[in-house]
PDB file of C-alpha atoms in Angstrom:
ATOM      1  CA  UNK A  16      37.405   5.166  40.294  1.00  0.00           C
ATOM      2  CA  UNK A  17      37.896   8.579  41.981  1.00  0.00           C
ATOM      3  CA  UNK A  18      36.301   7.284  45.201  1.00  0.00           C
ATOM      4  CA  UNK A  19      38.493   4.170  45.178  1.00  0.00           C
ATOM      5  CA  UNK A  20      41.533   6.392  44.629  1.00  0.00           C
ATOM      6  CA  UNK A  21      40.671   8.455  47.670  1.00  0.00           C
ATOM      7  CA  UNK A  22      40.229   5.286  49.695  1.00  0.00           C
ATOM      8  CA  UNK A  23      43.601   4.038  48.525  1.00  0.00           C
ATOM      9  CA  UNK A  24      45.279   7.297  49.510  1.00  0.00           C
ATOM     10  CA  UNK A  25      43.972   6.991  53.066  1.00  0.00           C
ATOM     11  CA  UNK A  26      45.138   3.371  53.602  1.00  0.00           C
ATOM     12  CA  UNK A  27      48.425   2.347  55.296  1.00  0.00           C
ATOM     13  CA  UNK A  28      51.187   1.214  53.015  1.00  0.00           C
ATOM     14  CA  UNK A  29      51.781  -2.363  54.248  1.00  0.00           C
ATOM     15  CA  UNK A  30      50.003  -4.902  56.416  1.00  0.00           C
ATOM     16  CA  UNK A  31      51.489  -8.344  56.924  1.00  0.00           C
ATOM     17  CA  UNK A  32      49.632 -11.435  55.742  1.00  0.00           C
ATOM     18  CA  UNK A  33      47.616  -9.632  53.025  1.00  0.00           C
ATOM     19  CA  UNK A  34      48.062  -9.752  49.251  1.00  0.00           C
ATOM     20  CA  UNK A  35      46.721  -7.483  46.538  1.00  0.00           C
ATOM     21  CA  UNK A  36      47.997  -8.664  43.172  1.00  0.00           C
ATOM     22  CA  UNK A  37      47.088  -8.331  39.506  1.00  0.00           C
ATOM     23  CA  UNK A  38      46.712 -11.610  37.634  1.00  0.00           C
ATOM     24  CA  UNK A  39      48.379 -11.906  34.247  1.00  0.00           C
ATOM     25  CA  UNK A  40      50.388  -9.486  32.210  1.00  0.00           C
ATOM     26  CA  UNK A  41      47.230  -8.084  30.566  1.00  0.00           C
ATOM     27  CA  UNK A  42      45.619  -7.280  33.923  1.00  0.00           C
ATOM     28  CA  UNK A  43      42.618  -9.527  33.378  1.00  0.00           C
ATOM     29  CA  UNK A  44      41.450  -9.505  36.961  1.00  0.00           C
ATOM     30  CA  UNK A  45      42.124  -8.833  40.614  1.00  0.00           C
ATOM     31  CA  UNK A  46      42.837 -11.333  43.371  1.00  0.00           C
ATOM     32  CA  UNK A  47      42.619 -10.231  46.986  1.00  0.00           C
ATOM     33  CA  UNK A  48      42.792 -11.986  50.325  1.00  0.00           C
ATOM     34  CA  UNK A  49      42.304 -10.613  53.781  1.00  0.00           C
ATOM     35  CA  UNK A  50      41.692  -6.943  54.383  1.00  0.00           C
ATOM     36  CA  UNK A  51      42.188  -4.577  51.421  1.00  0.00           C
ATOM     37  CA  UNK A  52      43.906  -2.240  53.847  1.00  0.00           C
ATOM     38  CA  UNK A  53      46.947  -4.493  53.400  1.00  0.00           C
ATOM     39  CA  UNK A  54      47.466  -3.295  49.829  1.00  0.00           C
ATOM     40  CA  UNK A  55      50.022  -0.634  49.207  1.00  0.00           C
ATOM     41  CA  UNK A  56      48.701   2.550  47.648  1.00  0.00           C
ATOM     42  CA  UNK A  57      50.370   1.877  44.304  1.00  0.00           C
ATOM     43  CA  UNK A  58      49.311  -1.775  44.300  1.00  0.00           C
ATOM     44  CA  UNK A  59      45.746  -0.920  45.218  1.00  0.00           C
ATOM     45  CA  UNK A  60      45.452   1.672  42.463  1.00  0.00           C
ATOM     46  CA  UNK A  61      46.952  -0.732  39.931  1.00  0.00           C
ATOM     47  CA  UNK A  62      44.514  -3.459  40.961  1.00  0.00           C
ATOM     48  CA  UNK A  63      41.533  -1.091  40.707  1.00  0.00           C
ATOM     49  CA  UNK A  64      42.653   0.118  37.277  1.00  0.00           C
ATOM     50  CA  UNK A  65      43.022  -3.460  36.041  1.00  0.00           C
ATOM     51  CA  UNK A  66      39.603  -4.395  37.385  1.00  0.00           C
ATOM     52  CA  UNK A  67      37.943  -1.388  35.742  1.00  0.00           C
ATOM     53  CA  UNK A  68      39.692  -2.092  32.437  1.00  0.00           C
ATOM     54  CA  UNK A  69      38.541  -5.704  32.538  1.00  0.00           C
ATOM     55  CA  UNK A  70      34.968  -4.676  33.305  1.00  0.00           C
ATOM     56  CA  UNK A  71      34.975  -2.101  30.502  1.00  0.00           C
ATOM     57  CA  UNK A  72      36.133  -4.686  27.959  1.00  0.00           C
ATOM     58  CA  UNK A  73      33.578  -7.213  29.194  1.00  0.00           C
ATOM     59  CA  UNK A  74      30.741  -4.707  29.000  1.00  0.00           C
ATOM     60  CA  UNK A  75      31.684  -3.132  25.685  1.00  0.00           C
ATOM     61  CA  UNK A  76      32.480  -6.366  23.842  1.00  0.00           C
ATOM     62  CA  UNK A  77      29.631  -8.870  24.008  1.00  0.00           C
ATOM     63  CA  UNK A  78      28.669 -11.878  21.892  1.00  0.00           C
ATOM     64  CA  UNK A  79      25.237 -13.465  21.863  1.00  0.00           C
ATOM     65  CA  UNK A  80      24.038 -16.749  20.394  1.00  0.00           C
ATOM     66  CA  UNK A  81      20.996 -18.999  20.750  1.00  0.00           C
ATOM     67  CA  UNK A  82      21.502 -21.438  23.601  1.00  0.00           C
ATOM     68  CA  UNK A  83      19.455 -24.173  21.889  1.00  0.00           C
ATOM     69  CA  UNK A  84      18.610 -24.681  18.212  1.00  0.00           C
ATOM     70  CA  UNK A  85      16.358 -27.403  16.824  1.00  0.00           C
ATOM     71  CA  UNK A  86      16.544 -28.491  13.185  1.00  0.00           C
ATOM     72  CA  UNK A  87      15.295 -31.193  10.874  1.00  0.00           C
ATOM     73  CA  UNK A  88      17.159 -33.622   8.656  1.00  0.00           C
ATOM     74  CA  UNK A  89      17.694 -32.230   5.149  1.00  0.00           C
ATOM     75  CA  UNK A  90      16.499 -28.695   5.985  1.00  0.00           C
ATOM     76  CA  UNK A  91      19.025 -25.834   6.239  1.00  0.00           C
ATOM     77  CA  UNK A  92      19.763 -24.689   9.791  1.00  0.00           C
ATOM     78  CA  UNK A  93      20.901 -21.177  10.722  1.00  0.00           C
ATOM     79  CA  UNK A  94      23.171 -20.718  13.717  1.00  0.00           C
ATOM     80  CA  UNK A  95      22.752 -17.133  14.876  1.00  0.00           C
ATOM     81  CA  UNK A  96      25.584 -15.157  16.453  1.00  0.00           C
ATOM     82  CA  UNK A  97      25.648 -11.410  17.073  1.00  0.00           C
ATOM     83  CA  UNK A  98      28.360  -9.253  18.581  1.00  0.00           C
ATOM     84  CA  UNK A  99      28.914  -5.745  19.860  1.00  0.00           C
ATOM     85  CA  UNK A 100      32.315  -4.078  19.881  1.00  0.00           C
ATOM     86  CA  UNK A 101      33.520  -0.760  21.271  1.00  0.00           C
ATOM     87  CA  UNK A 102      35.997  -0.484  18.371  1.00  0.00           C
ATOM     88  CA  UNK A 103      35.335   0.186  14.708  1.00  0.00           C
ATOM     89  CA  UNK A 104      35.178  -2.792  12.384  1.00  0.00           C
ATOM     90  CA  UNK A 105      38.480  -3.314  10.563  1.00  0.00           C
ATOM     91  CA  UNK A 106      40.095  -6.029   8.465  1.00  0.00           C
ATOM     92  CA  UNK A 107      41.655  -7.334  11.687  1.00  0.00           C
ATOM     93  CA  UNK A 108      38.290  -8.635  12.890  1.00  0.00           C
ATOM     94  CA  UNK A 109      38.182 -12.415  13.055  1.00  0.00           C
ATOM     95  CA  UNK A 110      35.313 -14.861  13.537  1.00  0.00           C
ATOM     96  CA  UNK A 111      35.802 -18.514  14.424  1.00  0.00           C
ATOM     97  CA  UNK A 112      33.135 -21.206  14.682  1.00  0.00           C
ATOM     98  CA  UNK A 113      34.050 -24.495  16.333  1.00  0.00           C
ATOM     99  CA  UNK A 114      32.162 -27.761  16.802  1.00  0.00           C
ATOM    100  CA  UNK A 115      32.293 -30.277  19.632  1.00  0.00           C
ATOM    101  CA  UNK A 116      30.485 -33.635  19.330  1.00  0.00           C
ATOM    102  CA  UNK A 117      28.278 -34.838  22.210  1.00  0.00           C
ATOM    103  CA  UNK A 118      30.088 -36.468  25.117  1.00  0.00           C
ATOM    104  CA  UNK A 119      33.462 -35.411  23.754  1.00  0.00           C
ATOM    105  CA  UNK A 120      36.056 -32.805  24.559  1.00  0.00           C
ATOM    106  CA  UNK A 121      37.468 -32.759  21.019  1.00  0.00           C
ATOM    107  CA  UNK A 122      36.708 -29.597  19.059  1.00  0.00           C
ATOM    108  CA  UNK A 123      37.192 -28.863  15.384  1.00  0.00           C
ATOM    109  CA  UNK A 124      37.221 -25.609  13.452  1.00  0.00           C
ATOM    110  CA  UNK A 125      34.395 -25.432  10.901  1.00  0.00           C
ATOM    111  CA  UNK A 126      34.525 -21.774   9.814  1.00  0.00           C
ATOM    112  CA  UNK A 127      36.945 -18.837   9.882  1.00  0.00           C
ATOM    113  CA  UNK A 128      36.398 -15.253   8.749  1.00  0.00           C
ATOM    114  CA  UNK A 129      38.866 -12.447   8.276  1.00  0.00           C
ATOM    115  CA  UNK A 130      37.870 -10.122   5.423  1.00  0.00           C
ATOM    116  CA  UNK A 131      37.012 -13.300   3.493  1.00  0.00           C
ATOM    117  CA  UNK A 132      35.063 -16.447   4.261  1.00  0.00           C
ATOM    118  CA  UNK A 133      36.952 -19.659   4.955  1.00  0.00           C
ATOM    119  CA  UNK A 134      34.567 -22.559   5.545  1.00  0.00           C
ATOM    120  CA  UNK A 135      36.110 -25.888   6.414  1.00  0.00           C
ATOM    121  CA  UNK A 136      37.294 -28.022   3.522  1.00  0.00           C
ATOM    122  CA  UNK A 137      37.607 -31.230   5.546  1.00  0.00           C
ATOM    123  CA  UNK A 138      35.703 -33.273   8.069  1.00  0.00           C
ATOM    124  CA  UNK A 139      31.989 -33.794   8.604  1.00  0.00           C
ATOM    125  CA  UNK A 140      30.982 -30.262   7.618  1.00  0.00           C
ATOM    126  CA  UNK A 141      32.952 -30.098   4.386  1.00  0.00           C
ATOM    127  CA  UNK A 142      31.127 -27.992   1.756  1.00  0.00           C
ATOM    128  CA  UNK A 143      28.121 -27.632   4.063  1.00  0.00           C
ATOM    129  CA  UNK A 144      28.887 -24.383   5.919  1.00  0.00           C
ATOM    130  CA  UNK A 145      27.701 -21.084   4.436  1.00  0.00           C
ATOM    131  CA  UNK A 146      28.269 -17.517   5.634  1.00  0.00           C
ATOM    132  CA  UNK A 147      24.979 -15.634   6.211  1.00  0.00           C
ATOM    133  CA  UNK A 148      26.262 -12.838   8.473  1.00  0.00           C
ATOM    134  CA  UNK A 149      27.281  -9.199   8.050  1.00  0.00           C
ATOM    135  CA  UNK A 150      30.129  -7.964  10.228  1.00  0.00           C
ATOM    136  CA  UNK A 151      29.153  -4.316   9.722  1.00  0.00           C
ATOM    137  CA  UNK A 152      25.768  -5.085  11.283  1.00  0.00           C
ATOM    138  CA  UNK A 153      27.282  -7.128  14.108  1.00  0.00           C
ATOM    139  CA  UNK A 154      26.119 -10.431  12.617  1.00  0.00           C
ATOM    140  CA  UNK A 155      28.403 -13.479  12.585  1.00  0.00           C
ATOM    141  CA  UNK A 156      25.825 -16.149  11.713  1.00  0.00           C
ATOM    142  CA  UNK A 157      26.413 -19.252   9.596  1.00  0.00           C
ATOM    143  CA  UNK A 158      24.171 -21.850   7.963  1.00  0.00           C
ATOM    144  CA  UNK A 159      24.424 -25.645   7.776  1.00  0.00           C
ATOM    145  CA  UNK A 160      23.054 -27.351   4.656  1.00  0.00           C
ATOM    146  CA  UNK A 161      21.764 -30.936   4.488  1.00  0.00           C
ATOM    147  CA  UNK A 162      22.035 -31.506   8.254  1.00  0.00           C
ATOM    148  CA  UNK A 163      21.859 -34.990   9.705  1.00  0.00           C
ATOM    149  CA  UNK A 164      21.496 -36.324  13.225  1.00  0.00           C
ATOM    150  CA  UNK A 165      25.266 -36.833  13.248  1.00  0.00           C
ATOM    151  CA  UNK A 166      25.595 -33.019  13.379  1.00  0.00           C
ATOM    152  CA  UNK A 167      24.191 -32.857  16.911  1.00  0.00           C
ATOM    153  CA  UNK A 168      26.573 -31.209  19.312  1.00  0.00           C
ATOM    154  CA  UNK A 169      27.880 -27.889  20.619  1.00  0.00           C
ATOM    155  CA  UNK A 170      28.800 -24.979  18.350  1.00  0.00           C
ATOM    156  CA  UNK A 171      30.802 -22.007  19.652  1.00  0.00           C
ATOM    157  CA  UNK A 172      31.135 -18.533  18.151  1.00  0.00           C
ATOM    158  CA  UNK A 173      34.242 -16.419  18.882  1.00  0.00           C
ATOM    159  CA  UNK A 174      34.648 -12.853  17.594  1.00  0.00           C
ATOM    160  CA  UNK A 175      37.732 -10.703  18.035  1.00  0.00           C
ATOM    161  CA  UNK A 176      37.939  -7.102  16.904  1.00  0.00           C
ATOM    162  CA  UNK A 177      41.259  -5.687  18.172  1.00  0.00           C
ATOM    163  CA  UNK A 178      41.779  -4.094  20.556  1.00  0.00           C
ATOM    164  CA  UNK A 179      38.604  -5.852  21.823  1.00  0.00           C
ATOM    165  CA  UNK A 180      39.910  -9.382  22.210  1.00  0.00           C
ATOM    166  CA  UNK A 181      38.608 -10.393  25.640  1.00  0.00           C
ATOM    167  CA  UNK A 182      34.994 -11.513  25.543  1.00  0.00           C
ATOM    168  CA  UNK A 183      32.623 -14.330  26.314  1.00  0.00           C
ATOM    169  CA  UNK A 184      32.327 -17.254  23.893  1.00  0.00           C
ATOM    170  CA  UNK A 185      28.675 -18.376  23.748  1.00  0.00           C
ATOM    171  CA  UNK A 186      27.768 -21.973  22.937  1.00  0.00           C
ATOM    172  CA  UNK A 187      24.790 -23.287  20.952  1.00  0.00           C
ATOM    173  CA  UNK A 188      23.418 -26.788  21.458  1.00  0.00           C
ATOM    174  CA  UNK A 189      22.108 -28.159  18.148  1.00  0.00           C
ATOM    175  CA  UNK A 190      19.541 -30.961  18.022  1.00  0.00           C
ATOM    176  CA  UNK A 191      18.694 -32.423  14.611  1.00  0.00           C
ATOM    177  CA  UNK A 192      15.717 -34.797  14.326  1.00  0.00           C
ATOM    178  CA  UNK A 193      13.529 -36.380  11.675  1.00  0.00           C
ATOM    179  CA  UNK A 194      10.294 -34.598  10.865  1.00  0.00           C
ATOM    180  CA  UNK A 195       7.524 -36.617  12.509  1.00  0.00           C
ATOM    181  CA  UNK A 196       4.100 -37.430  11.073  1.00  0.00           C
ATOM    182  CA  UNK A 197       2.562 -34.887  13.435  1.00  0.00           C
ATOM    183  CA  UNK A 198       4.681 -32.074  12.019  1.00  0.00           C
ATOM    184  CA  UNK A 199       3.830 -33.061   8.443  1.00  0.00           C
ATOM    185  CA  UNK A 200       0.162 -33.313   9.366  1.00  0.00           C
ATOM    186  CA  UNK A 201       0.178 -29.846  10.866  1.00  0.00           C
ATOM    187  CA  UNK A 202       1.722 -28.462   7.652  1.00  0.00           C
ATOM    188  CA  UNK A 203      -0.987 -30.124   5.562  1.00  0.00           C
ATOM    189  CA  UNK A 204      -3.677 -28.796   7.888  1.00  0.00           C
ATOM    190  CA  UNK A 205      -2.304 -25.269   7.599  1.00  0.00           C
ATOM    191  CA  UNK A 206      -2.249 -25.552   3.804  1.00  0.00           C
ATOM    192  CA  UNK A 207      -5.857 -26.736   3.847  1.00  0.00           C
ATOM    193  CA  UNK A 208      -6.940 -23.829   5.977  1.00  0.00           C
ATOM    194  CA  UNK A 209      -5.231 -21.264   3.756  1.00  0.00           C
ATOM    195  CA  UNK A 210      -6.184 -22.716   0.345  1.00  0.00           C
ATOM    196  CA  UNK A 211      -8.847 -25.402   0.229  1.00  0.00           C
ATOM    197  CA  UNK A 212     -11.352 -24.110   2.789  1.00  0.00           C
ATOM    198  CA  UNK A 213     -11.760 -20.620   1.190  1.00  0.00           C
ATOM    199  CA  UNK A 214     -12.126 -22.244  -2.243  1.00  0.00           C
ATOM    200  CA  UNK A 215     -14.810 -24.590  -0.930  1.00  0.00           C
ATOM    201  CA  UNK A 216     -16.755 -21.720   0.604  1.00  0.00           C
ATOM    202  CA  UNK A 217     -16.716 -19.798  -2.701  1.00  0.00           C
ATOM    203  CA  UNK A 218     -17.987 -22.845  -4.642  1.00  0.00           C
ATOM    204  CA  UNK A 219     -20.808 -23.414  -2.147  1.00  0.00           C
ATOM    205  CA  UNK A 220     -21.913 -19.782  -2.392  1.00  0.00           C
ATOM    206  CA  UNK A 221     -21.968 -19.969  -6.198  1.00  0.00           C
ATOM    207  CA  UNK A 222     -24.041 -23.169  -6.131  1.00  0.00           C
ATOM    208  CA  UNK A 223     -26.546 -21.636  -3.711  1.00  0.00           C
ATOM    209  CA  UNK A 224     -26.915 -18.559  -5.894  1.00  0.00           C
ATOM    210  CA  UNK A 225     -27.431 -20.650  -9.029  1.00  0.00           C
ATOM    211  CA  UNK A 226     -30.030 -22.789  -7.229  1.00  0.00           C
ATOM    212  CA  UNK A 227     -32.009 -19.744  -6.160  1.00  0.00           C
ATOM    213  CA  UNK A 228     -31.944 -18.309  -9.670  1.00  0.00           C
ATOM    214  CA  UNK A 229     -33.136 -21.607 -11.174  1.00  0.00           C
ATOM    215  CA  UNK A 230     -35.985 -21.854  -8.651  1.00  0.00           C
ATOM    216  CA  UNK A 231     -37.107 -18.322  -9.515  1.00  0.00           C
ATOM    217  CA  UNK A 232     -37.226 -19.096 -13.252  1.00  0.00           C
ATOM    218  CA  UNK A 233     -39.298 -22.241 -12.666  1.00  0.00           C
ATOM    219  CA  UNK A 234     -41.754 -20.322 -10.503  1.00  0.00           C
ATOM    220  CA  UNK A 235     -42.226 -17.666 -13.170  1.00  0.00           C
ATOM    221  CA  UNK A 236     -42.758 -20.241 -15.920  1.00  0.00           C
ATOM    222  CA  UNK A 237     -45.479 -22.006 -13.913  1.00  0.00           C
ATOM    223  CA  UNK A 238     -47.421 -18.879 -12.919  1.00  0.00           C
ATOM    224  CA  UNK A 239     -47.189 -17.222 -16.388  1.00  0.00           C
ATOM    225  CA  UNK A 240     -45.888 -13.766 -17.017  1.00  0.00           C
ATOM    226  CA  UNK A 241     -46.457 -10.899 -19.447  1.00  0.00           C
ATOM    227  CA  UNK A 242     -44.299 -10.770 -22.500  1.00  0.00           C
ATOM    228  CA  UNK A 243     -41.668  -8.167 -22.620  1.00  0.00           C
ATOM    229  CA  UNK A 244     -41.732  -5.331 -25.096  1.00  0.00           C
ATOM    230  CA  UNK A 245     -39.102  -7.092 -27.171  1.00  0.00           C
ATOM    231  CA  UNK A 246     -41.198 -10.257 -27.401  1.00  0.00           C
ATOM    232  CA  UNK A 247     -44.332  -8.232 -28.333  1.00  0.00           C
ATOM    233  CA  UNK A 248     -42.496  -6.353 -31.073  1.00  0.00           C
ATOM    234  CA  UNK A 249     -41.216  -9.621 -32.475  1.00  0.00           C
ATOM    235  CA  UNK A 250     -44.770 -11.039 -32.725  1.00  0.00           C
ATOM    236  CA  UNK A 251     -46.049  -7.817 -34.303  1.00  0.00           C
ATOM    237  CA  UNK A 252     -43.359  -7.932 -36.946  1.00  0.00           C
ATOM    238  CA  UNK A 253     -44.237 -11.543 -37.694  1.00  0.00           C
ATOM    239  CA  UNK A 254     -47.962 -10.701 -38.091  1.00  0.00           C
ATOM    240  CA  UNK A 255     -47.071  -7.805 -40.428  1.00  0.00           C
ATOM    241  CA  UNK A 256     -44.985 -10.112 -42.566  1.00  0.00           C
ATOM    242  CA  UNK A 257     -47.935 -12.551 -42.838  1.00  0.00           C
ATOM    243  CA  UNK A 258     -50.262  -9.771 -44.016  1.00  0.00           C
ATOM    244  CA  UNK A 259     -47.798  -8.691 -46.709  1.00  0.00           C
ATOM    245  CA  UNK A 260     -47.487 -12.263 -47.918  1.00  0.00           C
ATOM    246  CA  UNK A 261     -51.265 -12.654 -48.173  1.00  0.00           C
ATOM    247  CA  UNK A 262     -51.559  -9.370 -50.042  1.00  0.00           C
ATOM    248  CA  UNK A 263     -48.953 -10.430 -52.558  1.00  0.00           C
ATOM    249  CA  UNK A 264     -50.777 -13.698 -53.151  1.00  0.00           C
ATOM    250  CA  UNK A 265     -54.039 -11.877 -53.848  1.00  0.00           C
ATOM    251  CA  UNK A 266     -52.332  -9.557 -56.256  1.00  0.00           C
ATOM    252  CA  UNK A 267     -50.839 -12.472 -58.156  1.00  0.00           C
ATOM    253  CA  UNK A 268     -54.228 -14.141 -58.419  1.00  0.00           C
ATOM    254  CA  UNK A 269     -55.736 -10.978 -59.882  1.00  0.00           C
ATOM    255  CA  UNK A 270     -53.035 -10.653 -62.535  1.00  0.00           C
ATOM    256  CA  UNK A 271     -53.181 -14.312 -63.634  1.00  0.00           C
ATOM    257  CA  UNK A 272     -57.019 -14.486 -63.863  1.00  0.00           C
ATOM    258  CA  UNK A 273     -58.549 -14.884 -67.451  1.00  0.00           C
ATOM    259  CA  UNK A 274     -61.714 -13.146 -66.397  1.00  0.00           C
ATOM    260  CA  UNK A 275     -62.178  -9.766 -68.057  1.00  0.00           C
ATOM    261  CA  UNK A 276     -64.592  -7.369 -66.559  1.00  0.00           C
ATOM    262  CA  UNK A 277     -67.061  -5.675 -68.928  1.00  0.00           C
ATOM    263  CA  UNK A 278     -67.028  -1.970 -68.973  1.00  0.00           C
TER     264      UNK A 278
END
């Protein structure tokens, strides 16, 4: 700006056939024709100031949205919109979403925000627009529930946060389609990979381990093996019990006998 001011100071005041004017009362741009030397010093400085102010607003206040969004019938669709403002967020901030059907110039308001949410209460999108944004995080997104192919069209997001009121208005082209068999098949395949395949592998490993254990037991039973200490002690106890039983029987026979030994 300082360099342009110096240039303006060195230029002649008037040159015929040349214009240097500011367009609009808010100085939204600069229109020039011919040689800039034809501008008066005051007019040139005013034009430069207006141009710089317009550029500052355009650079400091920006809105971004997805150019294309694809959705499916019956599944909620989020329309993203983010903004950046050089001013602090106040209750004067407004957000407006509009919709334009394909091959039509007619637009309709479907959502308005100013401190509170005001989704449309009439038309195609009645009771189907939800606020999912956060103005303090620069988010002005909305969501469409139960979309149909009749919702295809162009959606525009406009954000104004005074004194930032001049900005771009991005458009989002929405395409809603039916989920095809290929998409459903891919979902089933993904589910199989994440759930069924690991389960199958675990079952196979368990079966292999059980088969090996069974084969080992059969091999040992055929070749014979030495009894364990527990098994040996069990047999010993059984033999001891038999001896005690036999001894008791002999004692009973001795007591019941009528034979008396001569002394």
